[in-house]
């Protein structure tokens, strides 16, 4: 139906010569599937119950990655960049706070935007009460609002219960510029009874929910350091399972560990209410010296991970825009902290914007594997095996010489160079061709939410085993990228599996390294790939025939990467915009932006002829197609040339002479 409508519209003349263009309502364009991490990633959240990672972007999109390599893209009609992102883990609900302070409620299962709530104040923090439909919202004025997500209608209900700034902070003179709530932490083991509130000025308050009053306060004098230097609290996290310790990071690089009373300890609560030891409560348990203070780098995020009694650890991320200082460190932080601090500085080349700990398991009988996911300033994702981090800290503690954990980059096209051109090819299906169920089973062998570029012990890419398993793929997807890379993908199911990556290294005579790929053509039978770039360089890659008669036509991809093809390069005039190959005559046609058509004999790698159509009517070459042309009683091999102005020429393939001055709708 699409092709019929396209032909019908194209055949209609408007004003005698112009072709009436297609409108959006004629074809109903819509997003069917999105693969990979969108560009401009800025923040993310993780649902540990359903194992879903949500990544928000600067242009308002939200990408979801789930188990079994499932993916989904969320985008509202009024796309606004995200500021805060959080899951209601037991309800399948995602809360997105935009920079306009709109609260979006997403149904993750249905991938549907259920409701949007406009909040009147600037939202500075958000937290949910787990296993409940309630959430806290902290604003710039120090007030905390309680909202409820209706489980059936999936819209927000504004509750009457709130925590006013004057009652929680205790500042009689009124709110200040530092009154914003920077963190709201429901207390573990008592989430519905106690909530810890950290204000930007450093005040830490434990609020009794049922009592509607402060049951403990500390940190009031922490905003002024020993050098009378002002600072702000910018991040916080619990540092124990019971909620008796909290770590707070400050804008000047300070990191303090504070004591917090638990619900069972009634004496401390009564003591504070009677104001008998107010001074003592303003002293932190511990000050962590990790070098951030020297650089005055704000501690932008903190996360505590429980260990096996020996390696409970604190993940610290700090960076400063001034001086471009950044450092991501991990330290042992157990109940009995030793005098000698064991720390690990991750080898990062750029600042980290956010971090999450995700888990995956390919076998239900095995323990889950945890992965530290770091969102870098450039939008790249960097992964670390958390077991490697724990092993390093424990070995360092035993005075051995451990090796640093190896960072793993997320594989193309998730975060690397954007796609500039793509082609889809279908091979001949065979009885042994994989079904959708086969691909589902294969996906289970690689359970991580994000595909990674891992290597084996010898430093070689370990994807060779995967290539052998999927060498009988039915659909081949080839992408050319902004940086000159060419990637092959198995497109037999919506989740694209990487097969082969070719990236020019800039050898002598090859100036294509890092140059945008502008045109691609792959002959599936002769296994010849031709790629053209913006500089006019055409790379002709001939793959070796590795398959037998019983194998699929795409099985050449299981050959060793880098050693299964030969390349030759030809420099042409203009940006290469179109490529076509006649498999019978082995003639290769290439069209450029300057109106050139080059005919190349593949047998001798020689240019048979060159034609340029540079008059006012003809512009760049947009399309090339080899066809049979009937003239009188004879048939000729012809090349159909489509121009940028929609004109069509038919050339004699052997001589380049024009057989028809221009194409008609007939």
CSV table of N, CA and C in Angstrom, one decimal, residues 238-322:
chain,number,residue,atom,x,y,z
A,238,UNK,N,22.9,6.8,52.6
A,238,UNK,CA,23.1,6.0,53.8
A,238,UNK,C,24.4,5.2,53.7
A,239,UNK,N,25.0,4.9,54.9
A,239,UNK,CA,26.2,4.2,54.9
A,239,UNK,C,26.2,3.0,55.8
A,240,UNK,N,24.9,2.4,56.0
A,240,UNK,CA,24.7,1.2,56.8
A,240,UNK,C,23.3,0.7,56.5
A,241,UNK,N,23.1,-0.6,56.8
A,241,UNK,CA,21.8,-1.2,56.5
A,241,UNK,C,20.7,-0.8,57.4
A,242,UNK,N,21.1,-0.3,58.6
A,242,UNK,CA,20.1,0.0,59.6
A,242,UNK,C,19.7,1.5,59.6
A,243,UNK,N,20.4,2.3,58.9
A,243,UNK,CA,20.1,3.7,58.9
A,243,UNK,C,20.7,4.5,60.0
A,244,UNK,N,21.8,4.0,60.6
A,244,UNK,CA,22.4,4.7,61.8
A,244,UNK,C,23.6,5.6,61.3
A,245,UNK,N,24.0,5.5,60.1
A,245,UNK,CA,25.1,6.4,59.6
A,245,UNK,C,24.7,6.9,58.2
A,246,UNK,N,25.0,8.2,58.0
A,246,UNK,CA,24.8,8.8,56.7
A,246,UNK,C,26.1,9.6,56.3
A,247,UNK,N,26.4,9.5,55.0
A,247,UNK,CA,27.5,10.2,54.4
A,247,UNK,C,27.0,11.4,53.6
A,248,UNK,N,27.6,12.6,53.9
A,248,UNK,CA,27.2,13.8,53.2
A,248,UNK,C,28.4,14.4,52.5
A,249,UNK,N,28.2,14.7,51.2
A,249,UNK,CA,29.3,15.4,50.4
A,249,UNK,C,29.0,16.8,50.3
A,250,UNK,N,30.1,17.7,50.3
A,250,UNK,CA,29.9,19.1,50.3
A,250,UNK,C,30.5,19.7,49.0
A,251,UNK,N,30.2,21.0,48.8
A,251,UNK,CA,30.6,21.7,47.6
A,251,UNK,C,32.1,22.0,47.6
A,252,UNK,N,32.8,22.0,48.8
A,252,UNK,CA,34.2,22.3,48.8
A,252,UNK,C,35.1,21.0,48.9
A,253,UNK,N,34.5,19.8,48.7
A,253,UNK,CA,35.2,18.6,48.7
A,253,UNK,C,35.2,17.8,50.0
A,254,UNK,N,34.6,18.4,51.1
A,254,UNK,CA,34.5,17.7,52.3
A,254,UNK,C,33.5,16.5,52.2
A,255,UNK,N,33.8,15.4,52.9
A,255,UNK,CA,33.0,14.2,53.0
A,255,UNK,C,32.9,13.9,54.5
A,256,UNK,N,31.7,14.0,55.1
A,256,UNK,CA,31.5,13.7,56.5
A,256,UNK,C,30.6,12.5,56.7
A,257,UNK,N,30.9,11.7,57.7
A,257,UNK,CA,30.1,10.6,58.2
A,257,UNK,C,29.4,11.0,59.5
A,258,UNK,N,28.1,11.0,59.4
A,258,UNK,CA,27.3,11.4,60.6
A,258,UNK,C,26.5,10.3,61.2
A,259,UNK,N,26.3,10.3,62.5
A,259,UNK,CA,25.5,9.4,63.2
A,259,UNK,C,24.1,9.8,63.2
A,260,UNK,N,23.2,8.8,63.1
A,260,UNK,CA,21.7,9.0,63.1
A,260,UNK,C,21.1,8.0,64.0
A,261,UNK,N,20.2,8.4,65.0
A,261,UNK,CA,19.6,7.5,65.8
A,261,UNK,C,18.5,6.6,65.1
A,262,UNK,N,18.4,5.3,65.5
A,262,UNK,CA,17.4,4.5,64.9
A,262,UNK,C,16.2,4.5,65.8
A,263,UNK,N,15.1,4.0,65.3
A,263,UNK,CA,13.8,4.1,66.0
A,263,UNK,C,13.8,3.4,67.3
A,264,UNK,N,14.6,2.3,67.4
A,264,UNK,CA,14.6,1.6,68.7
A,264,UNK,C,15.3,2.4,69.8
A,265,UNK,N,16.2,3.3,69.4
A,265,UNK,CA,17.0,4.1,70.4
A,265,UNK,C,16.2,5.3,70.8
A,266,UNK,N,15.2,5.1,71.8
A,266,UNK,CA,14.4,6.2,72.2
A,266,UNK,C,15.1,7.2,73.0
A,267,UNK,N,16.2,6.8,73.7
A,267,UNK,CA,16.8,7.8,74.6
A,267,UNK,C,17.4,8.9,73.9
A,268,UNK,N,18.0,8.7,72.7
A,268,UNK,CA,18.6,9.7,72.0
A,268,UNK,C,17.6,10.7,71.5
A,269,UNK,N,16.4,10.2,71.1
A,269,UNK,CA,15.4,11.1,70.7
A,269,UNK,C,14.9,12.0,71.8
A,270,UNK,N,14.7,11.5,72.9
A,270,UNK,CA,14.3,12.3,74.1
A,270,UNK,C,15.4,13.3,74.5
A,271,UNK,N,16.6,12.9,74.4
A,271,UNK,CA,17.7,13.8,74.7
A,271,UNK,C,17.7,15.0,73.8
A,272,UNK,N,17.5,14.8,72.5
A,272,UNK,CA,17.5,15.9,71.6
A,272,UNK,C,16.3,16.8,71.9
A,273,UNK,N,15.1,16.2,72.2
A,273,UNK,CA,13.9,17.0,72.4
A,273,UNK,C,14.1,17.9,73.6
A,274,UNK,N,14.9,17.5,74.5
A,274,UNK,CA,15.2,18.3,75.7
A,274,UNK,C,16.3,19.2,75.6
A,275,UNK,N,17.0,19.2,74.4
A,275,UNK,CA,18.1,20.1,74.1
A,275,UNK,C,19.2,20.0,75.1
A,276,UNK,N,19.5,18.7,75.5
A,276,UNK,CA,20.6,18.6,76.5
A,276,UNK,C,22.0,18.4,75.9
A,277,UNK,N,22.1,18.0,74.6
A,277,UNK,CA,23.4,17.8,74.1
A,277,UNK,C,23.4,18.3,72.6
A,278,UNK,N,23.0,19.5,72.4
A,278,UNK,CA,22.9,20.0,71.1
A,278,UNK,C,24.3,20.2,70.5
A,279,UNK,N,25.3,20.6,71.2
A,279,UNK,CA,26.6,20.8,70.7
A,279,UNK,C,27.3,19.5,70.3
A,280,UNK,N,27.1,18.4,71.0
A,280,UNK,CA,27.7,17.2,70.7
A,280,UNK,C,27.1,16.6,69.4
A,281,UNK,N,25.9,16.9,69.1
A,281,UNK,CA,25.3,16.3,67.9
A,281,UNK,C,25.8,17.0,66.6
A,282,UNK,N,26.5,18.1,66.7
A,282,UNK,CA,27.0,18.7,65.5
A,282,UNK,C,28.4,18.3,65.2
A,283,UNK,N,28.9,17.2,65.8
A,283,UNK,CA,30.3,16.7,65.5
A,283,UNK,C,30.1,15.4,64.6
A,284,UNK,N,30.7,15.4,63.4
A,284,UNK,CA,30.6,14.1,62.6
A,284,UNK,C,31.4,13.0,63.2
A,285,UNK,N,31.0,11.8,62.9
A,285,UNK,CA,31.8,10.6,63.4
A,285,UNK,C,33.1,10.6,62.7
A,286,UNK,N,33.2,10.9,61.4
A,286,UNK,CA,34.4,10.8,60.7
A,286,UNK,C,34.5,11.8,59.5
A,287,UNK,N,35.7,12.2,59.2
A,287,UNK,CA,35.9,13.1,58.1
A,287,UNK,C,36.8,12.3,57.1
A,288,UNK,N,36.3,12.1,55.9
A,288,UNK,CA,37.1,11.3,54.9
A,288,UNK,C,38.0,12.2,54.1
A,289,UNK,N,39.3,11.9,54.1
A,289,UNK,CA,40.2,12.8,53.4
A,289,UNK,C,40.6,12.0,52.1
A,290,UNK,N,40.0,12.4,51.0
A,290,UNK,CA,40.2,11.7,49.7
A,290,UNK,C,40.8,12.6,48.6
A,291,UNK,N,41.2,13.8,49.0
A,291,UNK,CA,41.9,14.7,48.1
A,291,UNK,C,41.0,15.7,47.4
A,292,UNK,N,39.7,15.5,47.5
A,292,UNK,CA,38.8,16.4,46.9
A,292,UNK,C,38.9,17.8,47.5
A,293,UNK,N,39.2,17.9,48.8
A,293,UNK,CA,39.2,19.2,49.4
A,293,UNK,C,40.3,20.1,48.9
A,294,UNK,N,41.5,19.5,48.5
A,294,UNK,CA,42.6,20.2,47.9
A,294,UNK,C,42.2,20.9,46.6
A,295,UNK,N,41.3,20.2,45.8
A,295,UNK,CA,40.9,20.8,44.5
A,295,UNK,C,39.6,21.5,44.6
A,296,UNK,N,39.0,21.6,45.9
A,296,UNK,CA,37.7,22.2,46.1
A,296,UNK,C,36.7,21.6,45.1
A,297,UNK,N,36.7,20.3,44.9
A,297,UNK,CA,35.8,19.7,43.9
A,297,UNK,C,34.5,19.2,44.6
A,298,UNK,N,33.4,19.7,44.2
A,298,UNK,CA,32.1,19.3,44.8
A,298,UNK,C,31.9,17.7,44.7
A,299,UNK,N,31.4,17.2,45.8
A,299,UNK,CA,31.0,15.7,45.8
A,299,UNK,C,29.6,15.6,45.2
A,300,UNK,N,29.6,15.3,43.9
A,300,UNK,CA,28.3,15.4,43.1
A,300,UNK,C,27.4,14.2,43.4
A,301,UNK,N,28.0,13.1,43.7
A,301,UNK,CA,27.1,11.9,44.0
A,301,UNK,C,27.9,10.9,44.9
A,302,UNK,N,27.1,10.2,45.7
A,302,UNK,CA,27.6,9.2,46.7
A,302,UNK,C,26.8,7.9,46.6
A,303,UNK,N,27.4,6.8,46.8
A,303,UNK,CA,26.6,5.5,46.8
A,303,UNK,C,27.3,4.5,47.7
A,304,UNK,N,26.6,3.9,48.6
A,304,UNK,CA,27.1,2.9,49.5
A,304,UNK,C,26.6,1.5,49.1
A,305,UNK,N,27.6,0.6,49.0
A,305,UNK,CA,27.3,-0.8,48.6
A,305,UNK,C,27.7,-1.7,49.7
A,306,UNK,N,26.7,-2.5,50.2
A,306,UNK,CA,27.0,-3.5,51.2
A,306,UNK,C,27.9,-4.6,50.7
A,307,UNK,N,28.9,-5.0,51.5
A,307,UNK,CA,29.8,-6.1,51.1
A,307,UNK,C,29.5,-7.3,52.0
A,308,UNK,N,30.3,-8.3,51.9
A,308,UNK,CA,30.1,-9.5,52.6
A,308,UNK,C,30.8,-9.4,54.0
A,309,UNK,N,30.5,-8.4,54.7
A,309,UNK,CA,31.0,-8.2,56.0
A,309,UNK,C,32.5,-7.7,56.1
A,310,UNK,N,33.1,-7.7,54.9
A,310,UNK,CA,34.5,-7.3,54.9
A,310,UNK,C,34.7,-6.1,54.0
A,311,UNK,N,33.9,-5.9,53.0
A,311,UNK,CA,34.2,-4.9,51.9
A,311,UNK,C,33.0,-4.1,51.6
A,312,UNK,N,32.2,-3.7,52.7
A,312,UNK,CA,31.2,-2.6,52.4
A,312,UNK,C,31.9,-1.4,52.0
A,313,UNK,N,31.5,-0.8,50.9
A,313,UNK,CA,32.3,0.3,50.3
A,313,UNK,C,31.4,1.5,49.9
A,314,UNK,N,32.1,2.6,49.9
A,314,UNK,CA,31.5,3.9,49.5
A,314,UNK,C,32.1,4.3,48.2
A,315,UNK,N,31.2,4.6,47.2
A,315,UNK,CA,31.5,5.1,45.9
A,315,UNK,C,31.4,6.6,45.9
A,316,UNK,N,32.5,7.3,45.6
A,316,UNK,CA,32.5,8.8,45.7
A,316,UNK,C,32.8,9.4,44.3
A,317,UNK,N,32.0,10.3,43.8
A,317,UNK,CA,32.2,10.9,42.6
A,317,UNK,C,32.2,12.4,42.8
A,318,UNK,N,33.3,13.0,42.4
A,318,UNK,CA,33.5,14.5,42.5
A,318,UNK,C,34.2,15.1,41.3
A,319,UNK,N,33.7,16.2,40.9
A,319,UNK,CA,34.4,16.9,39.8
A,319,UNK,C,34.0,18.4,39.9
A,320,UNK,N,34.9,19.2,39.3
A,320,UNK,CA,34.7,20.6,39.3
A,320,UNK,C,34.9,21.2,37.9
A,321,UNK,N,34.0,22.0,37.4
A,321,UNK,CA,34.1,22.6,36.1
A,321,UNK,C,35.3,23.5,36.0
A,322,UNK,N,35.7,24.1,37.2
A,322,UNK,CA,36.9,25.0,37.2
A,322,UNK,C,38.1,24.1,37.3
